[in-house]
PDB file of C-alpha atoms in Angstrom:
ATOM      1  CA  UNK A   1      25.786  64.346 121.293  1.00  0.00           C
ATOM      2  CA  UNK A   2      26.674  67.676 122.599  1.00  0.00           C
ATOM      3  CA  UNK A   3      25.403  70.088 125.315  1.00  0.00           C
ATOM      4  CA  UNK A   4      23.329  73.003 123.095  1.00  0.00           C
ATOM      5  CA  UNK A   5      25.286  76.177 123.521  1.00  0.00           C
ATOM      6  CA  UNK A   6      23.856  78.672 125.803  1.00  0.00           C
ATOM      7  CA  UNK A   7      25.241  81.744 127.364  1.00  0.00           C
ATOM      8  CA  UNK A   8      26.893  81.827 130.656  1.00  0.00           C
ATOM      9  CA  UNK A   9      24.616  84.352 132.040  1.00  0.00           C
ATOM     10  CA  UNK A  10      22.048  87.119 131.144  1.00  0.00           C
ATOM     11  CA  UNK A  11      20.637  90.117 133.191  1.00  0.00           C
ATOM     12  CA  UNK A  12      18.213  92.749 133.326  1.00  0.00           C
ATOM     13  CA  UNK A  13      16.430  95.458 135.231  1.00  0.00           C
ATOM     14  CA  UNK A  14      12.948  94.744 136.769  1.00  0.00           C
ATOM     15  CA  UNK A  15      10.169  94.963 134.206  1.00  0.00           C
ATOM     16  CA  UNK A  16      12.791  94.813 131.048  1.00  0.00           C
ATOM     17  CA  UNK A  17      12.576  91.750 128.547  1.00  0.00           C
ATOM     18  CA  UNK A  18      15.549  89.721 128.357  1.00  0.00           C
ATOM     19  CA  UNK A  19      16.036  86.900 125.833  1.00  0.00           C
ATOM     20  CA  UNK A  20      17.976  83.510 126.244  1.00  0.00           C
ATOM     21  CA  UNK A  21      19.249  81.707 123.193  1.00  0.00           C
ATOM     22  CA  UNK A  22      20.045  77.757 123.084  1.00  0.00           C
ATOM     23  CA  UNK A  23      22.223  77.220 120.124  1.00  0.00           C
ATOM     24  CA  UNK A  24      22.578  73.793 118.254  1.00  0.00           C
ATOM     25  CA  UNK A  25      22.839  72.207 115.013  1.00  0.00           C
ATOM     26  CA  UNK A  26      20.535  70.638 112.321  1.00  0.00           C
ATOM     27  CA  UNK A  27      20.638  67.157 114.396  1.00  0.00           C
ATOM     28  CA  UNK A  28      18.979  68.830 117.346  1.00  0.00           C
ATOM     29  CA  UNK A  29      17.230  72.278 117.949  1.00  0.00           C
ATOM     30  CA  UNK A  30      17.042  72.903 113.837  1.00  0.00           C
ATOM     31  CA  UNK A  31      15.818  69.363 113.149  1.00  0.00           C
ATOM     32  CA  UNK A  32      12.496  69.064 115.056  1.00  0.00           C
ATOM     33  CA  UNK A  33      10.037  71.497 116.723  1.00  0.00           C
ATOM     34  CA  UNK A  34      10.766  69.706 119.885  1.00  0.00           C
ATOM     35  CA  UNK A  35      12.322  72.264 122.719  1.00  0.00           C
ATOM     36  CA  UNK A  36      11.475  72.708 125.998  1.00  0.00           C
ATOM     37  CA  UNK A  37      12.938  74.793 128.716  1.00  0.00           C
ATOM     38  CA  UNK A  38      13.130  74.529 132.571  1.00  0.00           C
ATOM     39  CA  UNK A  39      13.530  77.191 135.341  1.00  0.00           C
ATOM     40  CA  UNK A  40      15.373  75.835 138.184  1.00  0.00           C
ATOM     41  CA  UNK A  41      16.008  77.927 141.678  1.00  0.00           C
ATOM     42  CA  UNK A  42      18.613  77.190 143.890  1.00  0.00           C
ATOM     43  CA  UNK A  43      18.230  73.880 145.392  1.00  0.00           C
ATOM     44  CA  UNK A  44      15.345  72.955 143.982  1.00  0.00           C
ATOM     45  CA  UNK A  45      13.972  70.335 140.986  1.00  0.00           C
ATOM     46  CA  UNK A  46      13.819  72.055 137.336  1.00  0.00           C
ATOM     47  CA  UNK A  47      10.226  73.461 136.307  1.00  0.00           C
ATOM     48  CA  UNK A  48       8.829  73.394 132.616  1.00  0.00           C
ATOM     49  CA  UNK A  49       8.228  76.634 130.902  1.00  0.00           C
ATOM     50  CA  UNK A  50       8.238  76.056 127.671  1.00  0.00           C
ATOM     51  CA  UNK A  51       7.706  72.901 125.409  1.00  0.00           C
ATOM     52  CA  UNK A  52       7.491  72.196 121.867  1.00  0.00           C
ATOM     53  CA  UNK A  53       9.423  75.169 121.210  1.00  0.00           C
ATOM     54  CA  UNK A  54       6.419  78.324 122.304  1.00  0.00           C
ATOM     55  CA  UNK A  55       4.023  76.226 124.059  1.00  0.00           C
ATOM     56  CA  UNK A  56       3.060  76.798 127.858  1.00  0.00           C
ATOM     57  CA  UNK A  57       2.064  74.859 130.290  1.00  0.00           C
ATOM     58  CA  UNK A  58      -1.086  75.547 132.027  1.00  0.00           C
ATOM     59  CA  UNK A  59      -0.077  77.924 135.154  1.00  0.00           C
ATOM     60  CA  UNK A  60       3.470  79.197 133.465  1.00  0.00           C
ATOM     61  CA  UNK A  61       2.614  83.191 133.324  1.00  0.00           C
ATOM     62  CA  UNK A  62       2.379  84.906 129.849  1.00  0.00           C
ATOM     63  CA  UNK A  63       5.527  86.782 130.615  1.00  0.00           C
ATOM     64  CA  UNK A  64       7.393  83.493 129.062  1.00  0.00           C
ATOM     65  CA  UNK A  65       7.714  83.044 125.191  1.00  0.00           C
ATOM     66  CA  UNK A  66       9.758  80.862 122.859  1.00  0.00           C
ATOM     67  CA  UNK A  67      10.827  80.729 119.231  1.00  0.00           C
ATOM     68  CA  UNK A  68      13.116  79.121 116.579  1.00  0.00           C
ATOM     69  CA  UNK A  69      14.937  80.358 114.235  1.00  0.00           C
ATOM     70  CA  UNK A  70      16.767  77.818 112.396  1.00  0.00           C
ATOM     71  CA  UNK A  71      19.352  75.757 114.606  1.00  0.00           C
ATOM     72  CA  UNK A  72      18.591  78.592 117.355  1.00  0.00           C
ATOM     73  CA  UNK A  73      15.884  78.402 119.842  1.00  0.00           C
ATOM     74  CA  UNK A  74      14.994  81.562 122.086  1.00  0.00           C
ATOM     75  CA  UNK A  75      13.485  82.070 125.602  1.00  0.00           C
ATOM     76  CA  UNK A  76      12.125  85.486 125.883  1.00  0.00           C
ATOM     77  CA  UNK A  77      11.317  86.908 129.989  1.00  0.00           C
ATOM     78  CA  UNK A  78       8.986  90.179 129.222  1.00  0.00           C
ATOM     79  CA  UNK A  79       8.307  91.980 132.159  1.00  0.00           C
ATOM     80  CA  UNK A  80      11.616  90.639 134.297  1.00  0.00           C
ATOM     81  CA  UNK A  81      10.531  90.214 137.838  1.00  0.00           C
ATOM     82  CA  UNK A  82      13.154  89.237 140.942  1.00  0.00           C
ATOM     83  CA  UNK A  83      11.115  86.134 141.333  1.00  0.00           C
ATOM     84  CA  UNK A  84      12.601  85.171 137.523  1.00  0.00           C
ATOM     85  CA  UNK A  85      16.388  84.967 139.085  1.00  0.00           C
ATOM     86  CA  UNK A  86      17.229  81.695 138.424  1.00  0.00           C
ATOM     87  CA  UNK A  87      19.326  78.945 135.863  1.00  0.00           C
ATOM     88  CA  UNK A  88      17.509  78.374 132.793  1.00  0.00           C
ATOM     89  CA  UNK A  89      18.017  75.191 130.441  1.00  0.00           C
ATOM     90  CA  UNK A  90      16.896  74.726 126.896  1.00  0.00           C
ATOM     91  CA  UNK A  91      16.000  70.947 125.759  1.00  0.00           C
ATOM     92  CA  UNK A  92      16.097  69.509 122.230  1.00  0.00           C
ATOM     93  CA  UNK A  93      15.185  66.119 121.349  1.00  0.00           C
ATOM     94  CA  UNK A  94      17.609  64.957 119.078  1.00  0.00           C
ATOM     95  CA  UNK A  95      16.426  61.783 117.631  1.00  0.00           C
ATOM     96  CA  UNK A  96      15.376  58.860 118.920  1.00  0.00           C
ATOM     97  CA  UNK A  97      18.782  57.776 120.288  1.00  0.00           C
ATOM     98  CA  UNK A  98      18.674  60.481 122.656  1.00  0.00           C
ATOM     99  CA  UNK A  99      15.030  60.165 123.534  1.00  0.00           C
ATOM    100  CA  UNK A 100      15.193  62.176 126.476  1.00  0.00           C
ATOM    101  CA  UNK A 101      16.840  65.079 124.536  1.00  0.00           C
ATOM    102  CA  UNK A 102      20.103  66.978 125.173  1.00  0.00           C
ATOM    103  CA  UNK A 103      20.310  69.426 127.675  1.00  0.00           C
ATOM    104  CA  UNK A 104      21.601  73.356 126.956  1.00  0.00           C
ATOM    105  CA  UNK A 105      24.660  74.612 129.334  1.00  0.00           C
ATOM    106  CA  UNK A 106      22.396  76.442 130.735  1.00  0.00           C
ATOM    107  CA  UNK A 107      21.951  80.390 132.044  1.00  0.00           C
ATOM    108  CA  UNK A 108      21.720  82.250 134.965  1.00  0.00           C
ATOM    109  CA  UNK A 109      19.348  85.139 134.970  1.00  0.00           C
ATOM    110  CA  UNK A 110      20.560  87.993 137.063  1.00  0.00           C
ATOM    111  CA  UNK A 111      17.668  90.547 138.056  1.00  0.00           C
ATOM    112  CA  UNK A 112      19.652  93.921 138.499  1.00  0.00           C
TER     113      UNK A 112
ATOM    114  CA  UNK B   1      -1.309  65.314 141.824  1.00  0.00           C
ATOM    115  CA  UNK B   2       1.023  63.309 140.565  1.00  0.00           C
ATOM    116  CA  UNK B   3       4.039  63.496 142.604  1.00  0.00           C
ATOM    117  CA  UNK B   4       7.316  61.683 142.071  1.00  0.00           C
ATOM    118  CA  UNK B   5       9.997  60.864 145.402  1.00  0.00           C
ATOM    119  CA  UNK B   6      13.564  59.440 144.758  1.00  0.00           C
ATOM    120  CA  UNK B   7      14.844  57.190 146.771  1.00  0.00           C
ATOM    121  CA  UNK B   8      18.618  55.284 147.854  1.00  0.00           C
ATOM    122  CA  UNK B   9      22.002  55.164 149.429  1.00  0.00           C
ATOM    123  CA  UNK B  10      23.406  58.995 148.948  1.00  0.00           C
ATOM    124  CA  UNK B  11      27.098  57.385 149.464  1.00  0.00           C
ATOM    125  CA  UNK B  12      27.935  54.989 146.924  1.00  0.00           C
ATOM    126  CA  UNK B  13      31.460  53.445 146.831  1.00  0.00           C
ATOM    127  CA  UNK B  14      33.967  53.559 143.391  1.00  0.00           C
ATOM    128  CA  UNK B  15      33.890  50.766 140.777  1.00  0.00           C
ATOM    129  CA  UNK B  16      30.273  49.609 142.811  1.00  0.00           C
ATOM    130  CA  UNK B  17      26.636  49.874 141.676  1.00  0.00           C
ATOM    131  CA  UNK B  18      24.532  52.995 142.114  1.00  0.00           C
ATOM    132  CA  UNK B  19      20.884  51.892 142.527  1.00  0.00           C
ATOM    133  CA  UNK B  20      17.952  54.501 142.646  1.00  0.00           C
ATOM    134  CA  UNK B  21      14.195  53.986 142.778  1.00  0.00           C
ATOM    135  CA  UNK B  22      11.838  56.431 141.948  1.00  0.00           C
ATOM    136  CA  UNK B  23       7.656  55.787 143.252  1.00  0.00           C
ATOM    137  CA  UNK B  24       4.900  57.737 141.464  1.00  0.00           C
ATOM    138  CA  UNK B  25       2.357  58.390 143.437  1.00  0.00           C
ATOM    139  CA  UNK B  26      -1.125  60.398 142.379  1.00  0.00           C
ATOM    140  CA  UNK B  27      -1.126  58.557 139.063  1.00  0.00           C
ATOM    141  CA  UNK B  28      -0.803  55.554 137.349  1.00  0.00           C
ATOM    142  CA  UNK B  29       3.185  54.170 135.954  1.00  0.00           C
ATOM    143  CA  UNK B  30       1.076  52.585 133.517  1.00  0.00           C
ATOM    144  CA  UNK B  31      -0.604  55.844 132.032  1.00  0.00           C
ATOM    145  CA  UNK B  32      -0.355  55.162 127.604  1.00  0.00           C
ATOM    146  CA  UNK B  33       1.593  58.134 126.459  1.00  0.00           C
ATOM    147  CA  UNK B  34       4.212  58.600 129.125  1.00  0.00           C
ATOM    148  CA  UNK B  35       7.481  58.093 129.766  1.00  0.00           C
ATOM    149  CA  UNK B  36       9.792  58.025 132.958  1.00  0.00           C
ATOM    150  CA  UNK B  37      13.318  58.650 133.115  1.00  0.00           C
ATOM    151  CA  UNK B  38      15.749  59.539 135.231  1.00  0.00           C
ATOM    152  CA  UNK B  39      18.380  63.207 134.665  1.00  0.00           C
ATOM    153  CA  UNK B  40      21.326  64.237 136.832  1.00  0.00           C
ATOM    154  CA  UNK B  41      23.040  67.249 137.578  1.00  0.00           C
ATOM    155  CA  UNK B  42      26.343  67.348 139.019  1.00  0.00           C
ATOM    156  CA  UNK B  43      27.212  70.360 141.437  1.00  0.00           C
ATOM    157  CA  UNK B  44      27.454  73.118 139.971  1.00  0.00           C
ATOM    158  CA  UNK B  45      26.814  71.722 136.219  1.00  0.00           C
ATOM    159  CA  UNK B  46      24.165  71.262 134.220  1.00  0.00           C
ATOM    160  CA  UNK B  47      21.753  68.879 133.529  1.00  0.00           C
ATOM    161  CA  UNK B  48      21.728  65.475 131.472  1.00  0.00           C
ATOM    162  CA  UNK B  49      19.698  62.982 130.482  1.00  0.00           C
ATOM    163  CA  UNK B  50      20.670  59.756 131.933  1.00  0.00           C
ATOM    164  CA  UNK B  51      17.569  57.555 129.997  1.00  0.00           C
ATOM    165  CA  UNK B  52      13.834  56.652 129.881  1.00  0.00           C
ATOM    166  CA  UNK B  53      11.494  53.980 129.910  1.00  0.00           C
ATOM    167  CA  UNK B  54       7.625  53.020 128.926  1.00  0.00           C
ATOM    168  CA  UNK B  55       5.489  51.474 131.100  1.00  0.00           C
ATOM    169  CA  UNK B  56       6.048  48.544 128.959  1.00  0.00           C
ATOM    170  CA  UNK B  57       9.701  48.091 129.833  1.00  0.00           C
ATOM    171  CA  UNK B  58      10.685  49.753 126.659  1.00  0.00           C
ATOM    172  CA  UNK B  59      13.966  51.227 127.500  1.00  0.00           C
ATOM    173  CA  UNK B  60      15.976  54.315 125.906  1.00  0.00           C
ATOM    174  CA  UNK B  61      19.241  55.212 127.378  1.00  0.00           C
ATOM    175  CA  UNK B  62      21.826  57.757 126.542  1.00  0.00           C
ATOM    176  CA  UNK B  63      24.886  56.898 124.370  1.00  0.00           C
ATOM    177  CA  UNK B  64      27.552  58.146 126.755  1.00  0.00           C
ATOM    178  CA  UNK B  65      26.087  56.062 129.522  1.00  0.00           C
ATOM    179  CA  UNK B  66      24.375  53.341 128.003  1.00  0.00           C
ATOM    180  CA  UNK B  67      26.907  50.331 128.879  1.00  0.00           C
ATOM    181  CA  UNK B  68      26.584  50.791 132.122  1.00  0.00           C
ATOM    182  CA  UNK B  69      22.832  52.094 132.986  1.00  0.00           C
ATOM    183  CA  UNK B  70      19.807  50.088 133.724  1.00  0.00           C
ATOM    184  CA  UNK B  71      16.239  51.154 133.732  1.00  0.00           C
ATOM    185  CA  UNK B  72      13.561  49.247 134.868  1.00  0.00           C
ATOM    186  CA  UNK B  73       9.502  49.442 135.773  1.00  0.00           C
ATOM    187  CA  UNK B  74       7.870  47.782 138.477  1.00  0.00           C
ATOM    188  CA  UNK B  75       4.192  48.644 137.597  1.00  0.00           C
ATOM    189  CA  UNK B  76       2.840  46.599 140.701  1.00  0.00           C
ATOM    190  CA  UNK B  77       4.526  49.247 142.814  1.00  0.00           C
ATOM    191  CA  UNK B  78       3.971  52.152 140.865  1.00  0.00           C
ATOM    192  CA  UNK B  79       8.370  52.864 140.471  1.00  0.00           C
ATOM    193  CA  UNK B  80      10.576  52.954 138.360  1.00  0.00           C
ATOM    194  CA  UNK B  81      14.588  51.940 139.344  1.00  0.00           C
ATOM    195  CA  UNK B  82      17.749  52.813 137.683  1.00  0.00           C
ATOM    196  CA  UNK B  83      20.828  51.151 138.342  1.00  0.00           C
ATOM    197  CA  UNK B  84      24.450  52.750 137.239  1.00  0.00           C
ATOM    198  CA  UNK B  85      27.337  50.344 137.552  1.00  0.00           C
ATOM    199  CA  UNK B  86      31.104  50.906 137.554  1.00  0.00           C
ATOM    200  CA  UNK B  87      30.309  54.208 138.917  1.00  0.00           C
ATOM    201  CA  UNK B  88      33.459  56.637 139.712  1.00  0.00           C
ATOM    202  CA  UNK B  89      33.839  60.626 141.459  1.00  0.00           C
ATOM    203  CA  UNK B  90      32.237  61.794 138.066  1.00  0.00           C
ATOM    204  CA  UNK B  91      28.968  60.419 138.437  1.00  0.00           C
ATOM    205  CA  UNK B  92      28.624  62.579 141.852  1.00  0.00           C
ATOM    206  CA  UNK B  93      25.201  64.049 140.758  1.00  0.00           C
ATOM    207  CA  UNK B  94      21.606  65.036 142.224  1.00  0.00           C
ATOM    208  CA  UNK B  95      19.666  62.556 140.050  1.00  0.00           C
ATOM    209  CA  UNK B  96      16.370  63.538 139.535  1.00  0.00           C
ATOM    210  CA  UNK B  97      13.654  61.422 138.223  1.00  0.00           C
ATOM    211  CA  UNK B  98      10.923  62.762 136.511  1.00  0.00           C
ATOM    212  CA  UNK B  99       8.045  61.879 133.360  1.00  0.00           C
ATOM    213  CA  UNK B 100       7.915  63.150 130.090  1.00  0.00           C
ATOM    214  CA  UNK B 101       4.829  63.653 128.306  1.00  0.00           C
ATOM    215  CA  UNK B 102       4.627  61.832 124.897  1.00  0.00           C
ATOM    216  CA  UNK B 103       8.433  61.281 124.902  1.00  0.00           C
ATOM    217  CA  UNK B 104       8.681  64.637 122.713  1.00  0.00           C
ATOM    218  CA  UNK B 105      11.015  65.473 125.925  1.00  0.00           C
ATOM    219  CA  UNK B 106       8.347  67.264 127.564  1.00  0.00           C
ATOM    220  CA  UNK B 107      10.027  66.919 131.767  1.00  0.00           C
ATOM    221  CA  UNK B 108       6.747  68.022 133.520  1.00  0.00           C
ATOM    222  CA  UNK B 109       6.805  66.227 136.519  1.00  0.00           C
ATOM    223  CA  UNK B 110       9.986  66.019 138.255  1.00  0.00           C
ATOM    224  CA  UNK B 111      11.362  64.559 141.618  1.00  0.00           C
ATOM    225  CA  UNK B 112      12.928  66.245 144.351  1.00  0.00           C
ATOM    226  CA  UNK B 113      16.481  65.088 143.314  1.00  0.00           C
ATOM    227  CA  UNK B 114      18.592  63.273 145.814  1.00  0.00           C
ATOM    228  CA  UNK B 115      21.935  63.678 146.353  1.00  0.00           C
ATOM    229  CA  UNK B 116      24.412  60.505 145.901  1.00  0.00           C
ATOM    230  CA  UNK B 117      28.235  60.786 146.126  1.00  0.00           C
ATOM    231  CA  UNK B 118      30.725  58.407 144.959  1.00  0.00           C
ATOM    232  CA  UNK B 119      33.537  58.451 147.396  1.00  0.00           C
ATOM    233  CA  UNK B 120      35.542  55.702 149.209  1.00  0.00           C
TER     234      UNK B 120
END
């Protein structure tokens, strides 16, 4: 199973939207409603933002969305605030041989 | 609050076994609907799935990996252990354990990480 395809890195001004997209086939991201994505600062353990695909968890801020569109998931940051600098990673589960799911290349968000 | 602490030898040698235990503490192992695995991320790379298990001792582990990965449950002491044999300088990772919420790979409580190297 590949990594889901995500780009390198994405920036943005304070208070701008950027969006993050996690690419992947009909196996994966296009198959099941079942992505997640993580925040993760330097040095520190990965956070959930997102899960089954636009779901958030109790305490994430409104400022964090997902969507899917086909084999494409999407991580939008409204608002972009220098606390948001950080690597992003999308998560798909992929069936149940990869129960954990398959991880995204991940992104680094670059607050201008 | 459930909290989740890694724990093991950061220097592991070539061809031996990397051994990790991970001890949940604020909660039970043996909550119905959870699952515990265990992820790594080598420097500067991203992260992957290494494998999961139930409180059960039903055990899930990822294809690439899964001849030479063990995951097991202790639910007497609340941890969870994985053990990664024939290891070499590309399993030189901060492995993270960490539980995921109805196994629909929802990571929302994760470890520290800890650091182990694989160097002679």
């Amino acid at each position: 199973q590949s990594a889901l395809t995500q780009p390198a890195s994405v920036s943005g001004s304070p208070g701008q939207s950027i969006t993050i997209s996690c690419t992947g086939t009909s196996s994966d991201v296009g198959g099941y409603n079942y992505v997640s994505w993580y925040q993760q600062h330097p040095g520190k353990a990965p956070k959930l933002m997102i899960y089954d695909v636009s779901k958030r968890p109790s305490g994430v801020s409104n400022r964090f969305s997902g969507s899917k569109s086909g084999n494409t998931a999407s991580l939008t940051i409204s608002g972009l605030q220098a606390e948001d600098e950080a690597d992003y990673y999308c998560c798909s589960y992929a069936g149940s041989s990869t129960l954990g799911g398959v991880f995204g290349t991940g992104t680094k968000v670059t607050v201008l | 609050q459930l909290q989740l602490q890694e724990s093991g030898p950061g220097l592991v040698k070539p061809s031996e076994t990397l051994s990790l235990t991970c001890t949940v503490s604020g909660g039970s192992i043996s909550s119905s609907s959870y699952y515990w695995g265990w992820i790594r991320q080598p420097p500067g790379k991203g992260l992957e799935w290494i494998g999961s298990i139930y409180y059960s001792g039903s055990t899930y582990y990822n294809p690439s990996l899964k001849s030479r990965v063990t995951i097991s449950v202790d639910t007497s002491k609340n941890q969870f252990s994985l053990k990664l044999s024939s290891v070499t300088a590309a399993d030189t990772a901060v492995y993270y354990c960490a539980r995921d919420g109805s196994g629909s790979i929802i990571w929302d409580v994760w470890g520290k990480g800890t650091t182990v190297t694989v160097s002679s």
